[in-house]
PDB file of C-alpha atoms in Angstrom:
ATOM      1  CA  UNK A   1      33.164   0.936  -2.341  1.00  0.00           C
ATOM      2  CA  UNK A   2      31.908  -2.026  -0.346  1.00  0.00           C
ATOM      3  CA  UNK A   3      31.254  -4.405  -3.231  1.00  0.00           C
ATOM      4  CA  UNK A   4      27.483  -4.308  -2.594  1.00  0.00           C
ATOM      5  CA  UNK A   5      25.618  -2.343  -5.224  1.00  0.00           C
ATOM      6  CA  UNK A   6      22.346  -0.745  -4.173  1.00  0.00           C
ATOM      7  CA  UNK A   7      19.065  -0.484  -6.026  1.00  0.00           C
ATOM      8  CA  UNK A   8      16.273   1.797  -4.807  1.00  0.00           C
ATOM      9  CA  UNK A   9      12.714   0.533  -5.231  1.00  0.00           C
ATOM     10  CA  UNK A  10      10.297   3.530  -5.303  1.00  0.00           C
ATOM     11  CA  UNK A  11      11.048   7.237  -5.459  1.00  0.00           C
ATOM     12  CA  UNK A  12       9.129   8.894  -2.610  1.00  0.00           C
ATOM     13  CA  UNK A  13      10.381  11.067   0.230  1.00  0.00           C
ATOM     14  CA  UNK A  14      11.855   8.306   2.378  1.00  0.00           C
ATOM     15  CA  UNK A  15      13.695   6.910  -0.665  1.00  0.00           C
ATOM     16  CA  UNK A  16      15.240  10.337  -1.248  1.00  0.00           C
ATOM     17  CA  UNK A  17      16.397  10.655   2.357  1.00  0.00           C
ATOM     18  CA  UNK A  18      17.898   7.170   2.365  1.00  0.00           C
ATOM     19  CA  UNK A  19      19.621   7.675  -0.987  1.00  0.00           C
ATOM     20  CA  UNK A  20      21.108  10.963   0.201  1.00  0.00           C
ATOM     21  CA  UNK A  21      22.527   9.212   3.254  1.00  0.00           C
ATOM     22  CA  UNK A  22      23.912   6.395   1.105  1.00  0.00           C
ATOM     23  CA  UNK A  23      25.852   9.063  -0.778  1.00  0.00           C
ATOM     24  CA  UNK A  24      27.036  10.565   2.517  1.00  0.00           C
ATOM     25  CA  UNK A  25      28.467   7.169   3.461  1.00  0.00           C
ATOM     26  CA  UNK A  26      30.063   6.630   0.052  1.00  0.00           C
ATOM     27  CA  UNK A  27      27.893   3.628  -0.852  1.00  0.00           C
ATOM     28  CA  UNK A  28      27.477   2.509  -4.445  1.00  0.00           C
ATOM     29  CA  UNK A  29      23.988   3.169  -5.878  1.00  0.00           C
ATOM     30  CA  UNK A  30      23.615   1.699  -9.340  1.00  0.00           C
ATOM     31  CA  UNK A  31      19.882   1.692 -10.114  1.00  0.00           C
ATOM     32  CA  UNK A  32      16.461   3.019  -9.209  1.00  0.00           C
ATOM     33  CA  UNK A  33      13.076   1.557 -10.108  1.00  0.00           C
ATOM     34  CA  UNK A  34       9.695   3.255 -10.249  1.00  0.00           C
ATOM     35  CA  UNK A  35       6.305   2.509 -11.737  1.00  0.00           C
ATOM     36  CA  UNK A  36       6.946   5.550 -13.938  1.00  0.00           C
ATOM     37  CA  UNK A  37       9.802   6.101 -16.406  1.00  0.00           C
ATOM     38  CA  UNK A  38       9.599   9.828 -15.732  1.00  0.00           C
ATOM     39  CA  UNK A  39       9.943   9.416 -11.954  1.00  0.00           C
ATOM     40  CA  UNK A  40      12.781   6.928 -12.299  1.00  0.00           C
ATOM     41  CA  UNK A  41      14.726   9.168 -14.682  1.00  0.00           C
ATOM     42  CA  UNK A  42      14.190  12.273 -12.510  1.00  0.00           C
ATOM     43  CA  UNK A  43      15.352  10.402  -9.392  1.00  0.00           C
ATOM     44  CA  UNK A  44      18.384   8.982 -11.189  1.00  0.00           C
ATOM     45  CA  UNK A  45      19.350  12.423 -12.474  1.00  0.00           C
ATOM     46  CA  UNK A  46      18.929  13.987  -9.028  1.00  0.00           C
ATOM     47  CA  UNK A  47      21.270  11.485  -7.377  1.00  0.00           C
ATOM     48  CA  UNK A  48      23.606  10.610 -10.244  1.00  0.00           C
ATOM     49  CA  UNK A  49      22.389   7.006 -10.484  1.00  0.00           C
ATOM     50  CA  UNK A  50      23.457   5.281 -13.717  1.00  0.00           C
ATOM     51  CA  UNK A  51      20.397   3.072 -14.339  1.00  0.00           C
ATOM     52  CA  UNK A  52      16.754   4.243 -14.248  1.00  0.00           C
ATOM     53  CA  UNK A  53      14.041   1.595 -14.631  1.00  0.00           C
ATOM     54  CA  UNK A  54      10.397   2.338 -15.375  1.00  0.00           C
ATOM     55  CA  UNK A  55       9.179  -0.743 -13.501  1.00  0.00           C
ATOM     56  CA  UNK A  56      10.077  -2.632 -10.362  1.00  0.00           C
ATOM     57  CA  UNK A  57      10.482  -5.792 -12.439  1.00  0.00           C
ATOM     58  CA  UNK A  58      13.170  -4.144 -14.556  1.00  0.00           C
ATOM     59  CA  UNK A  59      15.026  -3.025 -11.444  1.00  0.00           C
ATOM     60  CA  UNK A  60      15.011  -6.565 -10.043  1.00  0.00           C
ATOM     61  CA  UNK A  61      16.238  -7.961 -13.358  1.00  0.00           C
ATOM     62  CA  UNK A  62      19.230  -5.567 -13.363  1.00  0.00           C
ATOM     63  CA  UNK A  63      22.339  -7.776 -12.987  1.00  0.00           C
ATOM     64  CA  UNK A  64      24.326  -4.891 -11.466  1.00  0.00           C
ATOM     65  CA  UNK A  65      22.080  -4.728  -8.365  1.00  0.00           C
ATOM     66  CA  UNK A  66      23.103  -6.762  -5.299  1.00  0.00           C
ATOM     67  CA  UNK A  67      20.799  -5.322  -2.623  1.00  0.00           C
ATOM     68  CA  UNK A  68      17.495  -3.448  -2.837  1.00  0.00           C
ATOM     69  CA  UNK A  69      15.946  -0.885  -0.507  1.00  0.00           C
ATOM     70  CA  UNK A  70      12.133  -1.182  -0.537  1.00  0.00           C
ATOM     71  CA  UNK A  71      10.473   2.208   0.049  1.00  0.00           C
ATOM     72  CA  UNK A  72       6.899   1.620  -1.114  1.00  0.00           C
ATOM     73  CA  UNK A  73       3.733   2.118   1.034  1.00  0.00           C
ATOM     74  CA  UNK A  74       3.199  -0.385   3.864  1.00  0.00           C
ATOM     75  CA  UNK A  75       0.707  -2.705   2.122  1.00  0.00           C
ATOM     76  CA  UNK A  76       3.202  -3.351  -0.692  1.00  0.00           C
ATOM     77  CA  UNK A  77       6.201  -4.225   1.477  1.00  0.00           C
ATOM     78  CA  UNK A  78       5.627  -7.981   1.601  1.00  0.00           C
ATOM     79  CA  UNK A  79       4.901  -8.298  -2.126  1.00  0.00           C
ATOM     80  CA  UNK A  80       7.912  -6.167  -3.064  1.00  0.00           C
ATOM     81  CA  UNK A  81      10.274  -7.900  -0.631  1.00  0.00           C
ATOM     82  CA  UNK A  82       9.229 -11.330  -1.886  1.00  0.00           C
ATOM     83  CA  UNK A  83       9.892 -10.207  -5.458  1.00  0.00           C
ATOM     84  CA  UNK A  84      13.373  -8.966  -4.512  1.00  0.00           C
ATOM     85  CA  UNK A  85      14.106 -12.262  -2.760  1.00  0.00           C
ATOM     86  CA  UNK A  86      12.862 -14.270  -5.738  1.00  0.00           C
ATOM     87  CA  UNK A  87      15.333 -12.298  -7.876  1.00  0.00           C
ATOM     88  CA  UNK A  88      18.116 -13.528  -5.594  1.00  0.00           C
ATOM     89  CA  UNK A  89      18.978 -10.129  -4.150  1.00  0.00           C
ATOM     90  CA  UNK A  90      19.405  -8.982  -0.554  1.00  0.00           C
ATOM     91  CA  UNK A  91      16.724  -6.628   0.717  1.00  0.00           C
ATOM     92  CA  UNK A  92      16.319  -3.847   3.265  1.00  0.00           C
ATOM     93  CA  UNK A  93      12.601  -3.226   3.855  1.00  0.00           C
ATOM     94  CA  UNK A  94      11.374   0.116   5.170  1.00  0.00           C
ATOM     95  CA  UNK A  95       9.475  -0.089   8.440  1.00  0.00           C
ATOM     96  CA  UNK A  96       6.918  -1.208   9.305  1.00  0.00           C
ATOM     97  CA  UNK A  97       8.367  -4.363   7.809  1.00  0.00           C
ATOM     98  CA  UNK A  98       4.966  -5.618   6.635  1.00  0.00           C
ATOM     99  CA  UNK A  99       1.316  -5.147   7.580  1.00  0.00           C
ATOM    100  CA  UNK A 100       1.254  -8.095   9.978  1.00  0.00           C
ATOM    101  CA  UNK A 101       3.258 -10.983  11.411  1.00  0.00           C
ATOM    102  CA  UNK A 102       1.999 -13.556   8.892  1.00  0.00           C
ATOM    103  CA  UNK A 103       3.390 -11.478   6.033  1.00  0.00           C
ATOM    104  CA  UNK A 104       6.623 -10.895   7.959  1.00  0.00           C
ATOM    105  CA  UNK A 105       7.102 -14.619   8.553  1.00  0.00           C
ATOM    106  CA  UNK A 106       6.519 -15.350   4.865  1.00  0.00           C
ATOM    107  CA  UNK A 107       9.223 -12.856   3.887  1.00  0.00           C
ATOM    108  CA  UNK A 108      11.613 -14.242   6.515  1.00  0.00           C
ATOM    109  CA  UNK A 109      11.089 -17.820   5.353  1.00  0.00           C
ATOM    110  CA  UNK A 110      11.483 -16.927   1.677  1.00  0.00           C
ATOM    111  CA  UNK A 111      14.792 -15.163   2.365  1.00  0.00           C
ATOM    112  CA  UNK A 112      16.087 -18.130   4.357  1.00  0.00           C
ATOM    113  CA  UNK A 113      15.154 -20.515   1.545  1.00  0.00           C
ATOM    114  CA  UNK A 114      16.814 -18.290  -1.086  1.00  0.00           C
ATOM    115  CA  UNK A 115      19.927 -17.630   1.006  1.00  0.00           C
ATOM    116  CA  UNK A 116      19.721 -13.818   1.038  1.00  0.00           C
ATOM    117  CA  UNK A 117      19.661 -11.192   3.769  1.00  0.00           C
ATOM    118  CA  UNK A 118      16.347  -9.576   4.660  1.00  0.00           C
ATOM    119  CA  UNK A 119      16.495  -6.750   7.180  1.00  0.00           C
ATOM    120  CA  UNK A 120      13.975  -4.309   8.595  1.00  0.00           C
ATOM    121  CA  UNK A 121      14.988  -0.679   8.069  1.00  0.00           C
ATOM    122  CA  UNK A 122      14.468   0.285  11.712  1.00  0.00           C
ATOM    123  CA  UNK A 123      17.303   2.756  11.330  1.00  0.00           C
ATOM    124  CA  UNK A 124      17.131   4.030  14.944  1.00  0.00           C
ATOM    125  CA  UNK A 125      18.597   0.735  16.183  1.00  0.00           C
ATOM    126  CA  UNK A 126      21.858   1.470  14.357  1.00  0.00           C
ATOM    127  CA  UNK A 127      22.398   5.126  15.325  1.00  0.00           C
ATOM    128  CA  UNK A 128      25.537   5.900  17.369  1.00  0.00           C
ATOM    129  CA  UNK A 129      23.649   7.101  20.444  1.00  0.00           C
ATOM    130  CA  UNK A 130      21.733   3.822  20.600  1.00  0.00           C
ATOM    131  CA  UNK A 131      24.980   1.869  20.294  1.00  0.00           C
ATOM    132  CA  UNK A 132      26.359   3.809  23.259  1.00  0.00           C
ATOM    133  CA  UNK A 133      23.165   3.288  25.282  1.00  0.00           C
ATOM    134  CA  UNK A 134      23.470  -0.483  24.804  1.00  0.00           C
ATOM    135  CA  UNK A 135      27.088  -0.335  25.955  1.00  0.00           C
ATOM    136  CA  UNK A 136      26.055   1.467  29.144  1.00  0.00           C
ATOM    137  CA  UNK A 137      23.250  -1.016  29.749  1.00  0.00           C
ATOM    138  CA  UNK A 138      25.672  -3.939  29.325  1.00  0.00           C
ATOM    139  CA  UNK A 139      28.026  -2.311  31.824  1.00  0.00           C
ATOM    140  CA  UNK A 140      25.215  -2.039  34.388  1.00  0.00           C
ATOM    141  CA  UNK A 141      25.514   1.744  34.426  1.00  0.00           C
ATOM    142  CA  UNK A 142      21.937   2.243  35.627  1.00  0.00           C
ATOM    143  CA  UNK A 143      21.540  -0.996  37.563  1.00  0.00           C
ATOM    144  CA  UNK A 144      18.332  -2.994  37.181  1.00  0.00           C
ATOM    145  CA  UNK A 145      16.024  -1.431  34.621  1.00  0.00           C
ATOM    146  CA  UNK A 146      12.602  -0.877  36.165  1.00  0.00           C
ATOM    147  CA  UNK A 147      10.792   1.223  33.548  1.00  0.00           C
ATOM    148  CA  UNK A 148      11.028   2.498  29.976  1.00  0.00           C
ATOM    149  CA  UNK A 149       9.033   5.411  28.531  1.00  0.00           C
ATOM    150  CA  UNK A 150       8.953   6.683  24.946  1.00  0.00           C
ATOM    151  CA  UNK A 151       6.669   8.752  22.748  1.00  0.00           C
ATOM    152  CA  UNK A 152       6.428   9.435  19.012  1.00  0.00           C
ATOM    153  CA  UNK A 153       3.949  12.239  18.589  1.00  0.00           C
ATOM    154  CA  UNK A 154       3.613  14.455  15.541  1.00  0.00           C
ATOM    155  CA  UNK A 155       1.000  16.805  14.136  1.00  0.00           C
ATOM    156  CA  UNK A 156       0.783  15.487  10.602  1.00  0.00           C
ATOM    157  CA  UNK A 157      -2.612  15.797   8.897  1.00  0.00           C
ATOM    158  CA  UNK A 158      -6.323  15.402   9.560  1.00  0.00           C
ATOM    159  CA  UNK A 159      -7.072  15.096   5.837  1.00  0.00           C
ATOM    160  CA  UNK A 160      -9.009  11.818   5.380  1.00  0.00           C
ATOM    161  CA  UNK A 161      -7.143  11.255   2.123  1.00  0.00           C
ATOM    162  CA  UNK A 162      -3.690  11.515   3.687  1.00  0.00           C
ATOM    163  CA  UNK A 163      -1.889   8.159   3.708  1.00  0.00           C
ATOM    164  CA  UNK A 164      -1.729   8.162   7.524  1.00  0.00           C
ATOM    165  CA  UNK A 165      -5.534   8.271   7.659  1.00  0.00           C
ATOM    166  CA  UNK A 166      -6.205   5.852   4.790  1.00  0.00           C
ATOM    167  CA  UNK A 167      -6.700   2.241   5.873  1.00  0.00           C
ATOM    168  CA  UNK A 168      -6.126   0.977   2.341  1.00  0.00           C
ATOM    169  CA  UNK A 169      -2.573   2.392   2.604  1.00  0.00           C
ATOM    170  CA  UNK A 170      -1.928   0.841   6.005  1.00  0.00           C
ATOM    171  CA  UNK A 171      -2.761   4.149   7.659  1.00  0.00           C
ATOM    172  CA  UNK A 172      -2.755   4.842  11.367  1.00  0.00           C
ATOM    173  CA  UNK A 173      -0.346   6.188  13.920  1.00  0.00           C
ATOM    174  CA  UNK A 174       0.694   2.744  15.173  1.00  0.00           C
ATOM    175  CA  UNK A 175       2.394   1.283  12.090  1.00  0.00           C
ATOM    176  CA  UNK A 176       3.893   4.545  10.879  1.00  0.00           C
ATOM    177  CA  UNK A 177       4.960   6.154  14.168  1.00  0.00           C
ATOM    178  CA  UNK A 178       4.235   3.770  17.038  1.00  0.00           C
ATOM    179  CA  UNK A 179       6.576   1.147  15.617  1.00  0.00           C
ATOM    180  CA  UNK A 180       9.478   3.304  16.858  1.00  0.00           C
ATOM    181  CA  UNK A 181       8.714   3.322  20.606  1.00  0.00           C
ATOM    182  CA  UNK A 182       7.419  -0.266  20.486  1.00  0.00           C
ATOM    183  CA  UNK A 183      10.684  -1.404  18.887  1.00  0.00           C
ATOM    184  CA  UNK A 184      12.593   0.684  21.459  1.00  0.00           C
ATOM    185  CA  UNK A 185      10.865  -1.125  24.316  1.00  0.00           C
ATOM    186  CA  UNK A 186      11.771  -4.435  22.690  1.00  0.00           C
ATOM    187  CA  UNK A 187      15.370  -3.283  22.236  1.00  0.00           C
ATOM    188  CA  UNK A 188      15.819  -2.410  25.899  1.00  0.00           C
ATOM    189  CA  UNK A 189      13.631  -4.982  27.647  1.00  0.00           C
ATOM    190  CA  UNK A 190      12.904  -7.745  25.150  1.00  0.00           C
ATOM    191  CA  UNK A 191       9.633  -9.536  24.488  1.00  0.00           C
ATOM    192  CA  UNK A 192       6.592  -8.119  26.326  1.00  0.00           C
ATOM    193  CA  UNK A 193       4.823 -10.803  28.345  1.00  0.00           C
ATOM    194  CA  UNK A 194       1.633  -8.780  28.721  1.00  0.00           C
ATOM    195  CA  UNK A 195       0.254  -6.093  26.413  1.00  0.00           C
ATOM    196  CA  UNK A 196      -2.474  -3.535  27.109  1.00  0.00           C
ATOM    197  CA  UNK A 197      -3.425  -0.970  24.471  1.00  0.00           C
ATOM    198  CA  UNK A 198      -5.918   1.838  24.086  1.00  0.00           C
ATOM    199  CA  UNK A 199      -6.524   4.078  21.078  1.00  0.00           C
ATOM    200  CA  UNK A 200      -8.498   6.914  19.576  1.00  0.00           C
ATOM    201  CA  UNK A 201      -9.558   6.675  15.938  1.00  0.00           C
ATOM    202  CA  UNK A 202     -10.304   9.113  13.147  1.00  0.00           C
ATOM    203  CA  UNK A 203     -13.422   9.226  11.010  1.00  0.00           C
ATOM    204  CA  UNK A 204     -11.718   6.844   8.559  1.00  0.00           C
ATOM    205  CA  UNK A 205     -11.162   4.199  11.235  1.00  0.00           C
ATOM    206  CA  UNK A 206      -7.390   4.722  11.401  1.00  0.00           C
ATOM    207  CA  UNK A 207      -5.849   5.216  14.827  1.00  0.00           C
ATOM    208  CA  UNK A 208      -4.697   8.760  15.598  1.00  0.00           C
ATOM    209  CA  UNK A 209      -3.582   8.234  19.193  1.00  0.00           C
ATOM    210  CA  UNK A 210      -2.479   5.000  20.821  1.00  0.00           C
ATOM    211  CA  UNK A 211      -1.012   4.131  24.203  1.00  0.00           C
ATOM    212  CA  UNK A 212       0.513   0.843  25.332  1.00  0.00           C
ATOM    213  CA  UNK A 213       1.637  -0.715  28.602  1.00  0.00           C
ATOM    214  CA  UNK A 214       3.933  -3.748  28.452  1.00  0.00           C
ATOM    215  CA  UNK A 215       5.331  -5.928  31.210  1.00  0.00           C
ATOM    216  CA  UNK A 216       8.532  -7.844  30.460  1.00  0.00           C
ATOM    217  CA  UNK A 217      10.184 -11.025  31.741  1.00  0.00           C
ATOM    218  CA  UNK A 218      12.350  -9.090  34.222  1.00  0.00           C
ATOM    219  CA  UNK A 219       9.254  -7.507  35.756  1.00  0.00           C
ATOM    220  CA  UNK A 220      10.044  -4.133  34.215  1.00  0.00           C
ATOM    221  CA  UNK A 221       7.272  -2.040  32.687  1.00  0.00           C
ATOM    222  CA  UNK A 222       7.391  -0.041  29.468  1.00  0.00           C
ATOM    223  CA  UNK A 223       4.914   2.524  28.208  1.00  0.00           C
ATOM    224  CA  UNK A 224       4.537   4.166  24.808  1.00  0.00           C
ATOM    225  CA  UNK A 225       2.351   6.961  23.483  1.00  0.00           C
ATOM    226  CA  UNK A 226       1.852   7.785  19.815  1.00  0.00           C
ATOM    227  CA  UNK A 227      -0.111  10.482  18.015  1.00  0.00           C
ATOM    228  CA  UNK A 228      -0.419  11.678  14.426  1.00  0.00           C
ATOM    229  CA  UNK A 229      -2.549  14.705  15.372  1.00  0.00           C
ATOM    230  CA  UNK A 230      -0.521  16.397  18.139  1.00  0.00           C
ATOM    231  CA  UNK A 231       3.191  17.037  18.647  1.00  0.00           C
ATOM    232  CA  UNK A 232       4.651  15.990  21.993  1.00  0.00           C
ATOM    233  CA  UNK A 233       8.168  15.945  23.484  1.00  0.00           C
ATOM    234  CA  UNK A 234       9.425  12.929  21.482  1.00  0.00           C
ATOM    235  CA  UNK A 235      11.810  11.844  24.217  1.00  0.00           C
ATOM    236  CA  UNK A 236      12.670   8.456  25.705  1.00  0.00           C
ATOM    237  CA  UNK A 237      13.711   7.428  29.194  1.00  0.00           C
ATOM    238  CA  UNK A 238      15.252   4.308  30.706  1.00  0.00           C
ATOM    239  CA  UNK A 239      14.940   4.225  34.508  1.00  0.00           C
ATOM    240  CA  UNK A 240      17.061   1.920  36.638  1.00  0.00           C
ATOM    241  CA  UNK A 241      17.915   1.343  40.277  1.00  0.00           C
ATOM    242  CA  UNK A 242      21.326   3.024  39.904  1.00  0.00           C
ATOM    243  CA  UNK A 243      20.424   5.841  37.525  1.00  0.00           C
ATOM    244  CA  UNK A 244      18.551   6.758  34.395  1.00  0.00           C
ATOM    245  CA  UNK A 245      19.167   7.575  30.739  1.00  0.00           C
ATOM    246  CA  UNK A 246      17.180  10.482  29.296  1.00  0.00           C
ATOM    247  CA  UNK A 247      17.252  10.544  25.502  1.00  0.00           C
ATOM    248  CA  UNK A 248      16.610  14.022  24.182  1.00  0.00           C
ATOM    249  CA  UNK A 249      14.298  15.228  21.434  1.00  0.00           C
ATOM    250  CA  UNK A 250      14.021  13.693  18.910  1.00  0.00           C
ATOM    251  CA  UNK A 251      15.076  10.381  20.446  1.00  0.00           C
ATOM    252  CA  UNK A 252      14.598   8.208  17.325  1.00  0.00           C
ATOM    253  CA  UNK A 253      16.846  10.520  15.258  1.00  0.00           C
ATOM    254  CA  UNK A 254      20.554  11.099  15.849  1.00  0.00           C
ATOM    255  CA  UNK A 255      20.467  13.024  19.127  1.00  0.00           C
ATOM    256  CA  UNK A 256      21.963  13.400  22.612  1.00  0.00           C
ATOM    257  CA  UNK A 257      21.310  11.753  25.953  1.00  0.00           C
ATOM    258  CA  UNK A 258      22.239  12.183  29.595  1.00  0.00           C
ATOM    259  CA  UNK A 259      23.161   9.490  32.096  1.00  0.00           C
ATOM    260  CA  UNK A 260      22.169  10.661  35.559  1.00  0.00           C
ATOM    261  CA  UNK A 261      22.673   9.052  38.953  1.00  0.00           C
ATOM    262  CA  UNK A 262      19.876   8.575  41.515  1.00  0.00           C
ATOM    263  CA  UNK A 263      21.069  11.739  43.292  1.00  0.00           C
ATOM    264  CA  UNK A 264      20.838  13.797  40.124  1.00  0.00           C
ATOM    265  CA  UNK A 265      24.569  13.771  39.371  1.00  0.00           C
ATOM    266  CA  UNK A 266      25.319  13.949  35.643  1.00  0.00           C
ATOM    267  CA  UNK A 267      27.609  11.033  34.817  1.00  0.00           C
ATOM    268  CA  UNK A 268      27.691  11.263  31.018  1.00  0.00           C
ATOM    269  CA  UNK A 269      26.395  13.627  28.360  1.00  0.00           C
ATOM    270  CA  UNK A 270      26.502  12.040  24.912  1.00  0.00           C
ATOM    271  CA  UNK A 271      26.052  14.162  21.780  1.00  0.00           C
ATOM    272  CA  UNK A 272      25.707  12.639  18.298  1.00  0.00           C
ATOM    273  CA  UNK A 273      27.796  13.964  15.422  1.00  0.00           C
ATOM    274  CA  UNK A 274      26.194  12.462  12.325  1.00  0.00           C
ATOM    275  CA  UNK A 275      26.215  13.532   8.692  1.00  0.00           C
ATOM    276  CA  UNK A 276      22.821  13.521   7.021  1.00  0.00           C
ATOM    277  CA  UNK A 277      19.859  12.053   8.872  1.00  0.00           C
ATOM    278  CA  UNK A 278      21.720   8.918   9.911  1.00  0.00           C
ATOM    279  CA  UNK A 279      19.971   6.352   7.724  1.00  0.00           C
ATOM    280  CA  UNK A 280      23.324   5.205   6.358  1.00  0.00           C
ATOM    281  CA  UNK A 281      24.100   3.201   9.495  1.00  0.00           C
ATOM    282  CA  UNK A 282      21.462   0.562   8.694  1.00  0.00           C
ATOM    283  CA  UNK A 283      22.930   0.271   5.182  1.00  0.00           C
ATOM    284  CA  UNK A 284      26.424  -0.153   6.611  1.00  0.00           C
ATOM    285  CA  UNK A 285      25.045  -2.831   8.948  1.00  0.00           C
ATOM    286  CA  UNK A 286      23.399  -4.653   6.037  1.00  0.00           C
ATOM    287  CA  UNK A 287      26.646  -4.659   4.060  1.00  0.00           C
ATOM    288  CA  UNK A 288      28.589  -5.870   7.104  1.00  0.00           C
ATOM    289  CA  UNK A 289      26.124  -8.700   7.719  1.00  0.00           C
ATOM    290  CA  UNK A 290      26.382  -9.885   4.125  1.00  0.00           C
ATOM    291  CA  UNK A 291      30.197  -9.732   4.291  1.00  0.00           C
ATOM    292  CA  UNK A 292      30.124 -11.820   7.482  1.00  0.00           C
ATOM    293  CA  UNK A 293      27.707 -14.331   5.991  1.00  0.00           C
ATOM    294  CA  UNK A 294      25.149 -13.445   8.676  1.00  0.00           C
ATOM    295  CA  UNK A 295      21.785 -13.502   6.914  1.00  0.00           C
ATOM    296  CA  UNK A 296      19.602 -13.190  10.039  1.00  0.00           C
ATOM    297  CA  UNK A 297      20.898  -9.935  11.586  1.00  0.00           C
ATOM    298  CA  UNK A 298      22.227  -9.045  15.025  1.00  0.00           C
ATOM    299  CA  UNK A 299      21.060  -5.691  16.460  1.00  0.00           C
ATOM    300  CA  UNK A 300      17.651  -6.510  15.009  1.00  0.00           C
ATOM    301  CA  UNK A 301      17.290 -10.098  13.875  1.00  0.00           C
ATOM    302  CA  UNK A 302      14.647 -11.088  11.376  1.00  0.00           C
ATOM    303  CA  UNK A 303      13.010 -13.287  14.026  1.00  0.00           C
ATOM    304  CA  UNK A 304      12.716 -10.271  16.323  1.00  0.00           C
ATOM    305  CA  UNK A 305      11.193  -8.257  13.487  1.00  0.00           C
ATOM    306  CA  UNK A 306       8.541 -10.962  13.022  1.00  0.00           C
ATOM    307  CA  UNK A 307       7.863 -11.017  16.769  1.00  0.00           C
ATOM    308  CA  UNK A 308       7.549  -7.226  16.885  1.00  0.00           C
ATOM    309  CA  UNK A 309       4.991  -7.435  14.081  1.00  0.00           C
ATOM    310  CA  UNK A 310       3.118  -9.980  16.230  1.00  0.00           C
ATOM    311  CA  UNK A 311       3.137  -7.432  19.072  1.00  0.00           C
ATOM    312  CA  UNK A 312       1.644  -4.854  16.717  1.00  0.00           C
ATOM    313  CA  UNK A 313      -0.947  -7.453  15.675  1.00  0.00           C
ATOM    314  CA  UNK A 314      -1.946  -7.926  19.323  1.00  0.00           C
ATOM    315  CA  UNK A 315      -2.214  -4.178  19.808  1.00  0.00           C
ATOM    316  CA  UNK A 316      -4.352  -3.863  16.676  1.00  0.00           C
ATOM    317  CA  UNK A 317      -6.526  -6.717  17.878  1.00  0.00           C
ATOM    318  CA  UNK A 318      -7.169  -4.931  21.156  1.00  0.00           C
ATOM    319  CA  UNK A 319      -8.123  -1.649  19.462  1.00  0.00           C
ATOM    320  CA  UNK A 320     -10.056  -3.271  16.601  1.00  0.00           C
ATOM    321  CA  UNK A 321      -7.837  -2.059  13.758  1.00  0.00           C
ATOM    322  CA  UNK A 322      -8.119  -4.247  10.626  1.00  0.00           C
ATOM    323  CA  UNK A 323      -6.760  -3.363   7.195  1.00  0.00           C
ATOM    324  CA  UNK A 324      -8.542  -4.124   3.901  1.00  0.00           C
ATOM    325  CA  UNK A 325      -7.739  -7.626   2.697  1.00  0.00           C
ATOM    326  CA  UNK A 326      -6.918  -9.001   6.143  1.00  0.00           C
ATOM    327  CA  UNK A 327      -9.033 -11.825   7.524  1.00  0.00           C
TER     328      UNK A 327
END
């Protein structure tokens, strides 16, 4: 075991997937917290977790917990993360990190003041195929990057009560799905200097389709397309002067990619071999960062997370998407 003992805050589907992958990686899970005793006990029994707490407060008071994974709905992320930080524990917050950049900055600043790690659970950043892509980029394998394309398109639900269509739950394709390709563009090209966005909304006011065009400091352009009502290819592409990288379906999961020269010659075919879904890699990164005494991150720093939330704020401003309780 690593010496870091995990607590799971909330018991929904994403918490189950993450906890399964923690087991795959041999991590130590000591407690789970839910708003319901019944849910906490059922989750603990399912995963062999020794402590089940019927409130989040009880989980955060557990002296055996060193680091907490926050898996609640989007609007609760900031409140829950701040509570974890106040308890003096490290925290991995499911994406989107918060509803907006102001909340993200408040969480970042609280963690810095308390001396704990806070990390966004953008698990794609840590997958082996993305690590290899960054290596190739650093080697100049595709020359100067000119364009990046990525989509995250799923056919989920048109039910107005579904969380993706409910504004009070932070609903909309952008925060739930679009965060992936937006973060990908940031990963490859850095901060966008200009942002243009267009969207289609549902009857509830939540966005169902959204497209963005960014320009970056190098002059490169990135585009993203997101939908919660229609399933697309879910691929990503990085195009350079000396070649391109085509990341296969589903690019934000553990997958394969091909490095191809300008003449069409295949230079590398990478295939991922990952147990589980691959969410364990972000947990391993969090444990490594704590061991190193690095409380700001590296592949995705907390400052970058805040700046990405500001990008999402700008996109939402352009499409007129405001959540209840926001100014």
